[in-house]
PDB file of C-alpha atoms and ligand atoms in Angstrom:
ATOM      1  CA  PRO A   1      85.421 127.197  94.032  1.00  0.00           C
ATOM      2  CA  LEU A   2      87.626 130.431  94.955  1.00  0.00           C
ATOM      3  CA  ALA A   3      85.278 131.342  97.272  1.00  0.00           C
ATOM      4  CA  THR A   4      86.057 128.412  99.374  1.00  0.00           C
ATOM      5  CA  LEU A   5      89.491 128.265  98.894  1.00  0.00           C
ATOM      6  CA  THR A   6      89.904 131.951 100.311  1.00  0.00           C
ATOM      7  CA  ALA A   7      87.690 131.118 103.486  1.00  0.00           C
ATOM      8  CA  ILE A   8      89.687 128.419 104.015  1.00  0.00           C
ATOM      9  CA  LEU A   9      93.126 130.320 103.873  1.00  0.00           C
ATOM     10  CA  MET A  10      91.845 133.516 105.585  1.00  0.00           C
ATOM     11  CA  SER A  11      90.704 130.857 108.369  1.00  0.00           C
ATOM     12  CA  SER A  12      94.518 129.441 108.856  1.00  0.00           C
ATOM     13  CA  PRO A  13      96.447 130.665 111.496  1.00  0.00           C
ATOM     14  CA  SER A  14      99.397 132.582 109.064  1.00  0.00           C
ATOM     15  CA  PHE A  15      96.674 134.626 107.857  1.00  0.00           C
ATOM     16  CA  ALA A  16      94.362 134.981 110.853  1.00  0.00           C
ATOM     17  CA  GLU A  17      94.929 138.449 112.499  1.00  0.00           C
ATOM     18  CA  PRO A  18      97.782 138.399 115.709  1.00  0.00           C
ATOM     19  CA  THR A  19      96.543 137.674 119.052  1.00  0.00           C
ATOM     20  CA  TYR A  20      97.908 139.984 122.003  1.00  0.00           C
ATOM     21  CA  GLY A  21      97.875 139.919 125.503  1.00  0.00           C
ATOM     22  CA  PHE A  22      97.403 142.711 127.277  1.00  0.00           C
ATOM     23  CA  SER A  23      98.115 143.204 131.059  1.00  0.00           C
ATOM     24  CA  GLN A  24      96.521 146.313 132.405  1.00  0.00           C
ATOM     25  CA  ILE A  25      97.582 147.852 135.818  1.00  0.00           C
ATOM     26  CA  GLY A  26      93.643 148.523 137.085  1.00  0.00           C
ATOM     27  CA  SER A  27      91.428 151.484 136.540  1.00  0.00           C
ATOM     28  CA  GLU A  28      92.937 153.551 139.257  1.00  0.00           C
ATOM     29  CA  SER A  29      92.464 156.755 137.566  1.00  0.00           C
ATOM     30  CA  GLY A  30      90.172 158.494 135.060  1.00  0.00           C
ATOM     31  CA  TRP A  31      93.305 158.575 132.323  1.00  0.00           C
ATOM     32  CA  ARG A  32      93.958 154.761 132.999  1.00  0.00           C
ATOM     33  CA  THR A  33      90.414 153.944 131.992  1.00  0.00           C
ATOM     34  CA  SER A  34      90.713 156.347 128.847  1.00  0.00           C
ATOM     35  CA  GLU A  35      93.966 154.440 128.072  1.00  0.00           C
ATOM     36  CA  THR A  36      92.269 150.957 128.384  1.00  0.00           C
ATOM     37  CA  ASN A  37      89.294 151.822 126.382  1.00  0.00           C
ATOM     38  CA  SER A  38      91.659 153.531 123.572  1.00  0.00           C
ATOM     39  CA  ILE A  39      93.766 150.498 123.673  1.00  0.00           C
ATOM     40  CA  LYS A  40      90.509 148.324 123.127  1.00  0.00           C
ATOM     41  CA  ALA A  41      89.246 149.950 120.687  1.00  0.00           C
ATOM     42  CA  GLU A  42      92.577 150.430 118.373  1.00  0.00           C
ATOM     43  CA  ALA A  43      92.840 146.483 118.343  1.00  0.00           C
ATOM     44  CA  GLU A  44      89.346 146.208 117.445  1.00  0.00           C
ATOM     45  CA  ARG A  45      89.766 148.815 114.492  1.00  0.00           C
ATOM     46  CA  ARG A  46      92.686 146.344 113.409  1.00  0.00           C
ATOM     47  CA  GLY A  47      90.797 142.985 113.632  1.00  0.00           C
ATOM     48  CA  ILE A  48      93.641 142.312 116.398  1.00  0.00           C
ATOM     49  CA  ASP A  49      92.043 139.821 118.948  1.00  0.00           C
ATOM     50  CA  LEU A  50      93.198 141.070 122.507  1.00  0.00           C
ATOM     51  CA  LYS A  51      93.238 139.261 125.322  1.00  0.00           C
ATOM     52  CA  PHE A  52      92.916 141.906 128.451  1.00  0.00           C
ATOM     53  CA  SER A  53      93.562 141.380 132.024  1.00  0.00           C
ATOM     54  CA  ASP A  54      92.879 143.954 134.750  1.00  0.00           C
ATOM     55  CA  ALA A  55      95.677 143.180 137.228  1.00  0.00           C
ATOM     56  CA  GLN A  56      93.772 145.658 140.119  1.00  0.00           C
ATOM     57  CA  GLN A  57      96.704 147.141 141.007  1.00  0.00           C
ATOM     58  CA  LYS A  58      98.964 143.942 141.988  1.00  0.00           C
ATOM     59  CA  GLN A  59     102.292 143.094 140.199  1.00  0.00           C
ATOM     60  CA  GLU A  60     101.708 139.447 141.299  1.00  0.00           C
ATOM     61  CA  ASN A  61      98.330 139.440 139.055  1.00  0.00           C
ATOM     62  CA  GLN A  62     100.178 140.955 136.305  1.00  0.00           C
ATOM     63  CA  ILE A  63     102.945 138.104 136.357  1.00  0.00           C
ATOM     64  CA  LYS A  64      99.929 135.597 136.536  1.00  0.00           C
ATOM     65  CA  ALA A  65      98.403 137.390 133.436  1.00  0.00           C
ATOM     66  CA  VAL A  66     101.860 137.653 131.341  1.00  0.00           C
ATOM     67  CA  ARG A  67     102.164 133.852 131.875  1.00  0.00           C
ATOM     68  CA  SER A  68      99.100 132.769 131.062  1.00  0.00           C
ATOM     69  CA  PHE A  69      99.358 134.617 127.626  1.00  0.00           C
ATOM     70  CA  ILE A  70     102.834 132.816 127.189  1.00  0.00           C
ATOM     71  CA  ALA A  71     100.893 129.753 127.850  1.00  0.00           C
ATOM     72  CA  GLN A  72      98.266 130.886 125.344  1.00  0.00           C
ATOM     73  CA  GLY A  73     101.098 131.369 122.423  1.00  0.00           C
ATOM     74  CA  VAL A  74     100.055 134.801 122.013  1.00  0.00           C
ATOM     75  CA  ASP A  75     101.908 136.928 119.104  1.00  0.00           C
ATOM     76  CA  GLY A  76     102.662 139.722 121.556  1.00  0.00           C
ATOM     77  CA  ILE A  77     102.302 141.212 124.981  1.00  0.00           C
ATOM     78  CA  LEU A  78     101.235 144.582 126.101  1.00  0.00           C
ATOM     79  CA  LEU A  79     102.395 145.142 129.671  1.00  0.00           C
ATOM     80  CA  ALA A  80     101.672 148.347 131.818  1.00  0.00           C
ATOM     81  CA  PRO A  81     104.279 147.761 134.680  1.00  0.00           C
ATOM     82  CA  VAL A  82     102.371 148.705 138.043  1.00  0.00           C
ATOM     83  CA  VAL A  83     105.884 149.234 139.624  1.00  0.00           C
ATOM     84  CA  GLU A  84     109.280 149.145 137.885  1.00  0.00           C
ATOM     85  CA  SER A  85     111.100 146.148 139.929  1.00  0.00           C
ATOM     86  CA  GLY A  86     110.213 142.334 140.001  1.00  0.00           C
ATOM     87  CA  TRP A  87     110.128 141.828 136.162  1.00  0.00           C
ATOM     88  CA  ASP A  88     113.011 140.320 134.908  1.00  0.00           C
ATOM     89  CA  GLN A  89     112.306 136.344 135.751  1.00  0.00           C
ATOM     90  CA  VAL A  90     108.734 136.753 133.709  1.00  0.00           C
ATOM     91  CA  LEU A  91     110.284 138.988 130.918  1.00  0.00           C
ATOM     92  CA  ARG A  92     113.007 136.144 130.299  1.00  0.00           C
ATOM     93  CA  GLU A  93     110.253 133.443 130.030  1.00  0.00           C
ATOM     94  CA  ALA A  94     108.641 135.654 127.293  1.00  0.00           C
ATOM     95  CA  ASP A  95     111.925 136.303 125.517  1.00  0.00           C
ATOM     96  CA  ARG A  96     112.230 132.285 125.604  1.00  0.00           C
ATOM     97  CA  ALA A  97     109.027 132.237 123.997  1.00  0.00           C
ATOM     98  CA  ASP A  98     110.027 134.339 121.402  1.00  0.00           C
ATOM     99  CA  ILE A  99     107.038 136.580 122.141  1.00  0.00           C
ATOM    100  CA  PRO A 100     107.463 140.309 121.979  1.00  0.00           C
ATOM    101  CA  VAL A 101     106.628 142.313 125.066  1.00  0.00           C
ATOM    102  CA  VAL A 102     105.642 145.968 124.747  1.00  0.00           C
ATOM    103  CA  LEU A 103     105.951 147.992 127.984  1.00  0.00           C
ATOM    104  CA  ILE A 104     102.804 150.585 128.080  1.00  0.00           C
ATOM    105  CA  ASP A 105     102.931 153.649 129.880  1.00  0.00           C
ATOM    106  CA  ARG A 106     105.741 153.024 132.249  1.00  0.00           C
ATOM    107  CA  GLY A 107     108.978 151.887 132.604  1.00  0.00           C
ATOM    108  CA  VAL A 108     110.707 148.259 134.196  1.00  0.00           C
ATOM    109  CA  ASP A 109     114.502 148.426 135.888  1.00  0.00           C
ATOM    110  CA  ALA A 110     115.118 144.920 133.779  1.00  0.00           C
ATOM    111  CA  ASP A 111     117.398 144.707 131.267  1.00  0.00           C
ATOM    112  CA  PRO A 112     116.142 146.379 127.840  1.00  0.00           C
ATOM    113  CA  SER A 113     116.829 143.491 125.626  1.00  0.00           C
ATOM    114  CA  LEU A 114     114.211 141.425 127.724  1.00  0.00           C
ATOM    115  CA  TYR A 115     111.281 143.696 126.009  1.00  0.00           C
ATOM    116  CA  LEU A 116     110.951 144.909 122.567  1.00  0.00           C
ATOM    117  CA  THR A 117     110.175 148.794 123.109  1.00  0.00           C
ATOM    118  CA  LYS A 118     108.852 151.023 125.963  1.00  0.00           C
ATOM    119  CA  VAL A 119     105.580 153.466 124.747  1.00  0.00           C
ATOM    120  CA  ALA A 120     105.736 155.902 127.474  1.00  0.00           C
ATOM    121  CA  SER A 121     106.037 159.354 128.182  1.00  0.00           C
ATOM    122  CA  ASP A 122     109.485 160.855 129.644  1.00  0.00           C
ATOM    123  CA  PHE A 123     108.153 161.632 133.238  1.00  0.00           C
ATOM    124  CA  LYS A 124     111.300 163.569 134.227  1.00  0.00           C
ATOM    125  CA  GLU A 125     110.247 166.209 131.595  1.00  0.00           C
ATOM    126  CA  GLU A 126     106.873 166.189 132.889  1.00  0.00           C
ATOM    127  CA  GLY A 127     108.105 166.895 136.604  1.00  0.00           C
ATOM    128  CA  ALA A 128     110.414 169.627 134.999  1.00  0.00           C
ATOM    129  CA  LEU A 129     107.587 171.268 133.529  1.00  0.00           C
ATOM    130  CA  ALA A 130     105.409 171.242 136.418  1.00  0.00           C
ATOM    131  CA  GLY A 131     108.360 172.700 138.471  1.00  0.00           C
ATOM    132  CA  SER A 132     109.141 175.553 135.837  1.00  0.00           C
ATOM    133  CA  TRP A 133     105.481 176.711 135.582  1.00  0.00           C
ATOM    134  CA  LEU A 134     105.209 177.022 139.586  1.00  0.00           C
ATOM    135  CA  ALA A 135     108.542 178.720 139.753  1.00  0.00           C
ATOM    136  CA  ALA A 136     107.110 181.070 136.859  1.00  0.00           C
ATOM    137  CA  GLU A 137     103.989 181.616 138.516  1.00  0.00           C
ATOM    138  CA  THR A 138     105.858 182.266 142.450  1.00  0.00           C
ATOM    139  CA  ASN A 139     108.851 183.791 141.322  1.00  0.00           C
ATOM    140  CA  GLY A 140     110.644 180.838 142.806  1.00  0.00           C
ATOM    141  CA  ASN A 141     109.198 181.548 146.302  1.00  0.00           C
ATOM    142  CA  CYS A 142     106.919 178.539 147.176  1.00  0.00           C
ATOM    143  CA  ASP A 143     106.901 175.792 149.962  1.00  0.00           C
ATOM    144  CA  ILE A 144     105.101 172.622 148.047  1.00  0.00           C
ATOM    145  CA  VAL A 145     103.123 169.765 149.295  1.00  0.00           C
ATOM    146  CA  GLU A 146     103.561 166.827 146.882  1.00  0.00           C
ATOM    147  CA  LEU A 147     100.817 163.836 146.096  1.00  0.00           C
ATOM    148  CA  GLN A 148     103.369 160.992 144.792  1.00  0.00           C
ATOM    149  CA  GLY A 149     101.888 158.586 142.456  1.00  0.00           C
ATOM    150  CA  THR A 150     102.285 154.860 143.171  1.00  0.00           C
ATOM    151  CA  VAL A 151     105.134 153.981 144.984  1.00  0.00           C
ATOM    152  CA  GLY A 152     107.799 152.373 143.112  1.00  0.00           C
ATOM    153  CA  SER A 153     106.131 153.143 139.815  1.00  0.00           C
ATOM    154  CA  SER A 154     108.280 154.697 137.414  1.00  0.00           C
ATOM    155  CA  ALA A 155     105.799 157.311 136.978  1.00  0.00           C
ATOM    156  CA  ALA A 156     106.231 158.031 140.374  1.00  0.00           C
ATOM    157  CA  ILE A 157     109.853 157.930 140.953  1.00  0.00           C
ATOM    158  CA  ASP A 158     110.645 159.995 137.762  1.00  0.00           C
ATOM    159  CA  ARG A 159     108.084 162.837 137.987  1.00  0.00           C
ATOM    160  CA  LYS A 160     109.639 163.318 141.636  1.00  0.00           C
ATOM    161  CA  SER A 161     113.122 163.244 140.294  1.00  0.00           C
ATOM    162  CA  GLY A 162     112.165 165.469 137.400  1.00  0.00           C
ATOM    163  CA  PHE A 163     110.411 168.358 139.494  1.00  0.00           C
ATOM    164  CA  ASP A 164     112.815 168.180 142.634  1.00  0.00           C
ATOM    165  CA  ALA A 165     115.962 168.523 139.833  1.00  0.00           C
ATOM    166  CA  LEU A 166     114.282 171.720 138.623  1.00  0.00           C
ATOM    167  CA  ILE A 167     112.915 173.246 141.993  1.00  0.00           C
ATOM    168  CA  GLY A 168     116.442 172.799 143.048  1.00  0.00           C
ATOM    169  CA  ASN A 169     117.421 175.701 140.962  1.00  0.00           C
ATOM    170  CA  PHE A 170     115.381 177.775 143.332  1.00  0.00           C
ATOM    171  CA  PRO A 171     116.766 178.220 147.052  1.00  0.00           C
ATOM    172  CA  ASN A 172     113.197 179.776 147.748  1.00  0.00           C
ATOM    173  CA  MET A 173     111.165 176.636 146.668  1.00  0.00           C
ATOM    174  CA  LYS A 174     111.077 173.128 148.600  1.00  0.00           C
ATOM    175  CA  ILE A 175     109.071 170.739 149.447  1.00  0.00           C
ATOM    176  CA  ILE A 176     107.679 170.674 152.757  1.00  0.00           C
ATOM    177  CA  ARG A 177     105.920 167.669 152.924  1.00  0.00           C
ATOM    178  CA  SER A 178     105.435 164.388 150.527  1.00  0.00           C
ATOM    179  CA  GLN A 179     103.647 161.392 150.432  1.00  0.00           C
ATOM    180  CA  SER A 180     101.745 158.814 148.030  1.00  0.00           C
ATOM    181  CA  GLY A 181      98.021 159.052 147.259  1.00  0.00           C
ATOM    182  CA  ASP A 182      98.746 155.948 145.154  1.00  0.00           C
ATOM    183  CA  PHE A 183      97.297 157.584 141.941  1.00  0.00           C
ATOM    184  CA  THR A 184      93.878 157.969 143.318  1.00  0.00           C
ATOM    185  CA  ARG A 185      91.423 160.662 143.972  1.00  0.00           C
ATOM    186  CA  ALA A 186      90.566 159.064 147.510  1.00  0.00           C
ATOM    187  CA  GLY A 187      94.070 159.250 148.285  1.00  0.00           C
ATOM    188  CA  GLY A 188      94.729 162.694 147.012  1.00  0.00           C
ATOM    189  CA  LYS A 189      92.235 163.897 149.003  1.00  0.00           C
ATOM    190  CA  GLU A 190      92.942 161.812 152.165  1.00  0.00           C
ATOM    191  CA  VAL A 191      96.974 162.714 152.170  1.00  0.00           C
ATOM    192  CA  MET A 192      95.998 166.615 151.406  1.00  0.00           C
ATOM    193  CA  GLU A 193      93.514 166.358 154.164  1.00  0.00           C
ATOM    194  CA  SER A 194      96.309 165.099 156.808  1.00  0.00           C
ATOM    195  CA  PHE A 195      98.826 167.886 154.996  1.00  0.00           C
ATOM    196  CA  LEU A 196      96.510 170.813 155.854  1.00  0.00           C
ATOM    197  CA  LYS A 197      95.944 169.248 159.198  1.00  0.00           C
ATOM    198  CA  ALA A 198      99.575 168.810 159.756  1.00  0.00           C
ATOM    199  CA  GLU A 199     100.455 172.486 158.707  1.00  0.00           C
ATOM    200  CA  GLY A 200      97.934 174.193 160.741  1.00  0.00           C
ATOM    201  CA  GLY A 201      95.198 174.923 158.547  1.00  0.00           C
ATOM    202  CA  GLY A 202      97.118 175.199 155.410  1.00  0.00           C
ATOM    203  CA  ASP A 203      98.435 179.013 155.025  1.00  0.00           C
ATOM    204  CA  SER A 204     101.869 177.826 154.917  1.00  0.00           C
ATOM    205  CA  ILE A 205     101.034 175.954 152.022  1.00  0.00           C
ATOM    206  CA  CYS A 206     101.851 177.611 148.449  1.00  0.00           C
ATOM    207  CA  ALA A 207     101.176 175.149 146.220  1.00  0.00           C
ATOM    208  CA  VAL A 208     100.409 170.934 145.701  1.00  0.00           C
ATOM    209  CA  PHE A 209     101.984 169.414 143.243  1.00  0.00           C
ATOM    210  CA  ALA A 210     100.220 166.007 142.144  1.00  0.00           C
ATOM    211  CA  HIS A 211     101.622 163.345 140.033  1.00  0.00           C
ATOM    212  CA  ASN A 212      97.886 162.898 138.403  1.00  0.00           C
ATOM    213  CA  ASP A 213      94.972 165.275 137.923  1.00  0.00           C
ATOM    214  CA  ASP A 214      92.901 161.901 139.979  1.00  0.00           C
ATOM    215  CA  MET A 215      94.889 163.164 143.150  1.00  0.00           C
ATOM    216  CA  ALA A 216      94.743 166.659 142.151  1.00  0.00           C
ATOM    217  CA  LEU A 217      90.721 166.701 141.896  1.00  0.00           C
ATOM    218  CA  GLY A 218      90.845 164.999 145.172  1.00  0.00           C
ATOM    219  CA  ALA A 219      93.209 167.583 146.742  1.00  0.00           C
ATOM    220  CA  ILE A 220      90.869 170.410 145.836  1.00  0.00           C
ATOM    221  CA  GLN A 221      88.407 168.524 147.474  1.00  0.00           C
ATOM    222  CA  ALA A 222      90.367 169.006 150.546  1.00  0.00           C
ATOM    223  CA  ILE A 223      91.598 172.592 150.486  1.00  0.00           C
ATOM    224  CA  LYS A 224      88.077 173.390 149.794  1.00  0.00           C
ATOM    225  CA  GLU A 225      86.847 171.692 153.103  1.00  0.00           C
ATOM    226  CA  ALA A 226      89.430 173.298 154.804  1.00  0.00           C
ATOM    227  CA  GLN A 227      87.856 176.538 153.683  1.00  0.00           C
ATOM    228  CA  LEU A 228      90.255 177.423 151.442  1.00  0.00           C
ATOM    229  CA  ASP A 229      90.467 178.564 147.956  1.00  0.00           C
ATOM    230  CA  PRO A 230      92.131 176.136 145.329  1.00  0.00           C
ATOM    231  CA  ALA A 231      94.515 177.814 142.750  1.00  0.00           C
ATOM    232  CA  ASP A 232      94.319 180.687 144.997  1.00  0.00           C
ATOM    233  CA  ASP A 233      95.016 180.135 148.505  1.00  0.00           C
ATOM    234  CA  ILE A 234      96.742 176.836 147.365  1.00  0.00           C
ATOM    235  CA  LEU A 235      98.148 176.674 143.622  1.00  0.00           C
ATOM    236  CA  VAL A 236      97.309 173.149 142.053  1.00  0.00           C
ATOM    237  CA  VAL A 237      99.468 171.785 139.097  1.00  0.00           C
ATOM    238  CA  SER A 238      99.152 167.846 138.102  1.00  0.00           C
ATOM    239  CA  ILE A 239      99.755 165.814 135.250  1.00  0.00           C
ATOM    240  CA  ASP A 240      97.304 163.630 132.765  1.00  0.00           C
ATOM    241  CA  ALA A 241      94.913 166.058 130.984  1.00  0.00           C
ATOM    242  CA  VAL A 242      92.092 164.410 131.994  1.00  0.00           C
ATOM    243  CA  PRO A 243      88.427 166.134 131.347  1.00  0.00           C
ATOM    244  CA  ASP A 244      87.606 166.880 134.826  1.00  0.00           C
ATOM    245  CA  ILE A 245      90.904 168.592 135.468  1.00  0.00           C
ATOM    246  CA  PHE A 246      89.843 171.045 132.731  1.00  0.00           C
ATOM    247  CA  LYS A 247      86.626 171.231 133.814  1.00  0.00           C
ATOM    248  CA  ALA A 248      88.361 172.292 137.698  1.00  0.00           C
ATOM    249  CA  MET A 249      90.552 174.534 135.595  1.00  0.00           C
ATOM    250  CA  ALA A 250      87.500 176.508 133.985  1.00  0.00           C
ATOM    251  CA  ASP A 251      85.851 176.588 137.333  1.00  0.00           C
ATOM    252  CA  GLY A 252      88.881 178.148 138.593  1.00  0.00           C
ATOM    253  CA  ASP A 253      90.171 175.405 141.058  1.00  0.00           C
ATOM    254  CA  ALA A 254      93.009 174.005 139.258  1.00  0.00           C
ATOM    255  CA  ASN A 255      95.966 176.326 137.647  1.00  0.00           C
ATOM    256  CA  ALA A 256      97.491 173.798 135.217  1.00  0.00           C
ATOM    257  CA  THR A 257      97.864 170.396 133.518  1.00  0.00           C
ATOM    258  CA  ILE A 258     100.521 168.515 131.683  1.00  0.00           C
ATOM    259  CA  GLU A 259      98.905 166.384 128.992  1.00  0.00           C
ATOM    260  CA  LEU A 260      99.645 162.375 128.979  1.00  0.00           C
ATOM    261  CA  ASN A 261      98.645 160.799 125.802  1.00  0.00           C
ATOM    262  CA  PRO A 262      96.355 157.719 126.330  1.00  0.00           C
ATOM    263  CA  HIS A 263      96.447 156.551 123.005  1.00  0.00           C
ATOM    264  CA  LEU A 264      99.284 154.014 123.208  1.00  0.00           C
ATOM    265  CA  GLY A 265      97.710 150.954 121.116  1.00  0.00           C
ATOM    266  CA  GLY A 266      98.585 152.384 117.588  1.00  0.00           C
ATOM    267  CA  PRO A 267     102.424 152.764 118.443  1.00  0.00           C
ATOM    268  CA  ALA A 268     102.437 149.602 120.303  1.00  0.00           C
ATOM    269  CA  PHE A 269     100.858 147.170 117.168  1.00  0.00           C
ATOM    270  CA  ASP A 270     102.872 149.237 114.798  1.00  0.00           C
ATOM    271  CA  ALA A 271     106.324 148.104 117.024  1.00  0.00           C
ATOM    272  CA  ILE A 272     105.195 144.321 117.202  1.00  0.00           C
ATOM    273  CA  ALA A 273     104.441 144.530 113.480  1.00  0.00           C
ATOM    274  CA  ALA A 274     107.538 146.130 112.637  1.00  0.00           C
ATOM    275  CA  HIS A 275     109.829 143.605 114.652  1.00  0.00           C
ATOM    276  CA  ASN A 276     107.855 140.916 112.889  1.00  0.00           C
ATOM    277  CA  ASP A 277     108.833 142.193 109.555  1.00  0.00           C
ATOM    278  CA  GLY A 278     112.586 142.351 110.881  1.00  0.00           C
ATOM    279  CA  GLU A 279     112.845 146.385 111.289  1.00  0.00           C
ATOM    280  CA  ASP A 280     114.725 147.668 113.961  1.00  0.00           C
ATOM    281  CA  VAL A 281     112.583 149.073 116.925  1.00  0.00           C
ATOM    282  CA  PRO A 282     113.728 151.876 119.018  1.00  0.00           C
ATOM    283  CA  LYS A 283     113.631 150.799 122.828  1.00  0.00           C
ATOM    284  CA  TRP A 284     111.759 153.979 123.726  1.00  0.00           C
ATOM    285  CA  ILE A 285     108.749 155.357 121.882  1.00  0.00           C
ATOM    286  CA  LYS A 286     107.797 158.733 123.701  1.00  0.00           C
ATOM    287  CA  ALA A 287     105.792 161.738 122.542  1.00  0.00           C
ATOM    288  CA  ASN A 288     105.375 164.289 126.167  1.00  0.00           C
ATOM    289  CA  GLY A 289     102.528 166.677 125.655  1.00  0.00           C
ATOM    290  CA  PRO A 290     102.307 169.877 126.845  1.00  0.00           C
ATOM    291  CA  LEU A 291     100.925 172.209 129.553  1.00  0.00           C
ATOM    292  CA  TYR A 292      97.680 173.734 129.595  1.00  0.00           C
ATOM    293  CA  LEU A 293      96.386 176.706 131.268  1.00  0.00           C
ATOM    294  CA  PRO A 294      92.862 177.710 132.624  1.00  0.00           C
ATOM    295  CA  ASP A 295      92.600 180.189 129.249  1.00  0.00           C
ATOM    296  CA  THR A 296      91.739 177.211 126.827  1.00  0.00           C
ATOM    297  CA  ALA A 297      90.403 175.179 129.469  1.00  0.00           C
ATOM    298  CA  ALA A 298      86.611 175.523 128.922  1.00  0.00           C
ATOM    299  CA  ALA A 299      87.101 174.698 125.303  1.00  0.00           C
ATOM    300  CA  GLU A 300      89.602 171.768 125.908  1.00  0.00           C
ATOM    301  CA  TYR A 301      87.055 169.989 128.423  1.00  0.00           C
ATOM    302  CA  GLU A 302      84.028 170.205 125.465  1.00  0.00           C
ATOM    303  CA  ALA A 303      85.963 168.879 123.269  1.00  0.00           C
ATOM    304  CA  ARG A 304      87.409 166.193 125.508  1.00  0.00           C
ATOM    305  CA  LYS A 305      84.268 165.095 127.807  1.00  0.00           C
TER     306      LYS A 305
HETATM  307  C1  GZL B 401     101.370 157.510 133.430  1.00  0.00           C
HETATM  308  C2  GZL B 401     100.917 156.382 134.250  1.00  0.00           C
HETATM  309  C3  GZL B 401     100.088 156.996 135.387  1.00  0.00           C
HETATM  310  C4  GZL B 401      99.018 158.521 135.386  1.00  0.00           C
HETATM  311  C5  GZL B 401      98.267 157.853 136.462  1.00  0.00           C
HETATM  312  O1  GZL B 401     102.005 157.062 132.361  1.00  0.00           O
HETATM  313  O2  GZL B 401     100.974 155.453 134.377  1.00  0.00           O
HETATM  314  O3  GZL B 401      99.434 156.072 136.097  1.00  0.00           O
HETATM  315  O4  GZL B 401      99.878 159.436 135.186  1.00  0.00           O
HETATM  316  C6  GZL B 401      98.114 156.678 136.104  1.00  0.00           C
HETATM  317  O5  GZL B 401      96.884 158.642 136.170  1.00  0.00           O
HETATM  318  O6  GZL B 401      96.931 156.012 137.213  1.00  0.00           O
END
């Protein structure tokens, strides 16, 4: 009977939904957690079997996961590369196995022919936007401390270079201290504490530029514990637009954040499908978000929490 025939057809591999592997960096920030949840939900919505690996921030775990996905013969691989170097070999192995790799939210310095596409923001633009807001806010006069993201990550490298290039136009804007807080709240707090101490309490610090909101939230804690007023004594600008930074802005503790889209599963899955249909896929799929200020923060927090 037709029902049996359909059941048999649908169960055969060629009719089944695809199986993808997703090598995720970890859960270092609120943004990454929402990215993971969003990509898993999108796979669920599309009936995709998503094999998920959390690398706990270690590149060797990501490389192991990609090799395991290749051995399982998945139909595609999503990779959020923790750092930008050291991927050539494993990307060549995926390429030889004819498995398309989509880079998610960060880039690699490998030959672009080794991956299908990158779905990520232009971090240089984000750095420049943060810098231009700060220049306008301070009339180009500001001694800045910088909380960098994970050392070697394309997000940290490019946010720094975009910010540096922009403030380079203002002779009275300079970064007086800069160090990695590894994109975590604890890291941001710890490094900000060391900056405040090194600067004799912090009166000399005009602003903190944090490569993500989680480090900014840690820095805000440190600024308060140093008996200073975040967003007033020391301006606070960061990137990600996670709910908690909107709460901080609404509470008068932060000044600006730049939106980073965590919903990258859809574009990634669409790119693999387009590739499988023989269509051309651009090497970089990006959609930078806007800058938010305290005036809309309370509403944004309500909408996102
Ligand atoms: C940027 C992403 C960064 C976020 C951080 O696309 O890789 O990593 O800005 C996260 O919150 O840790």
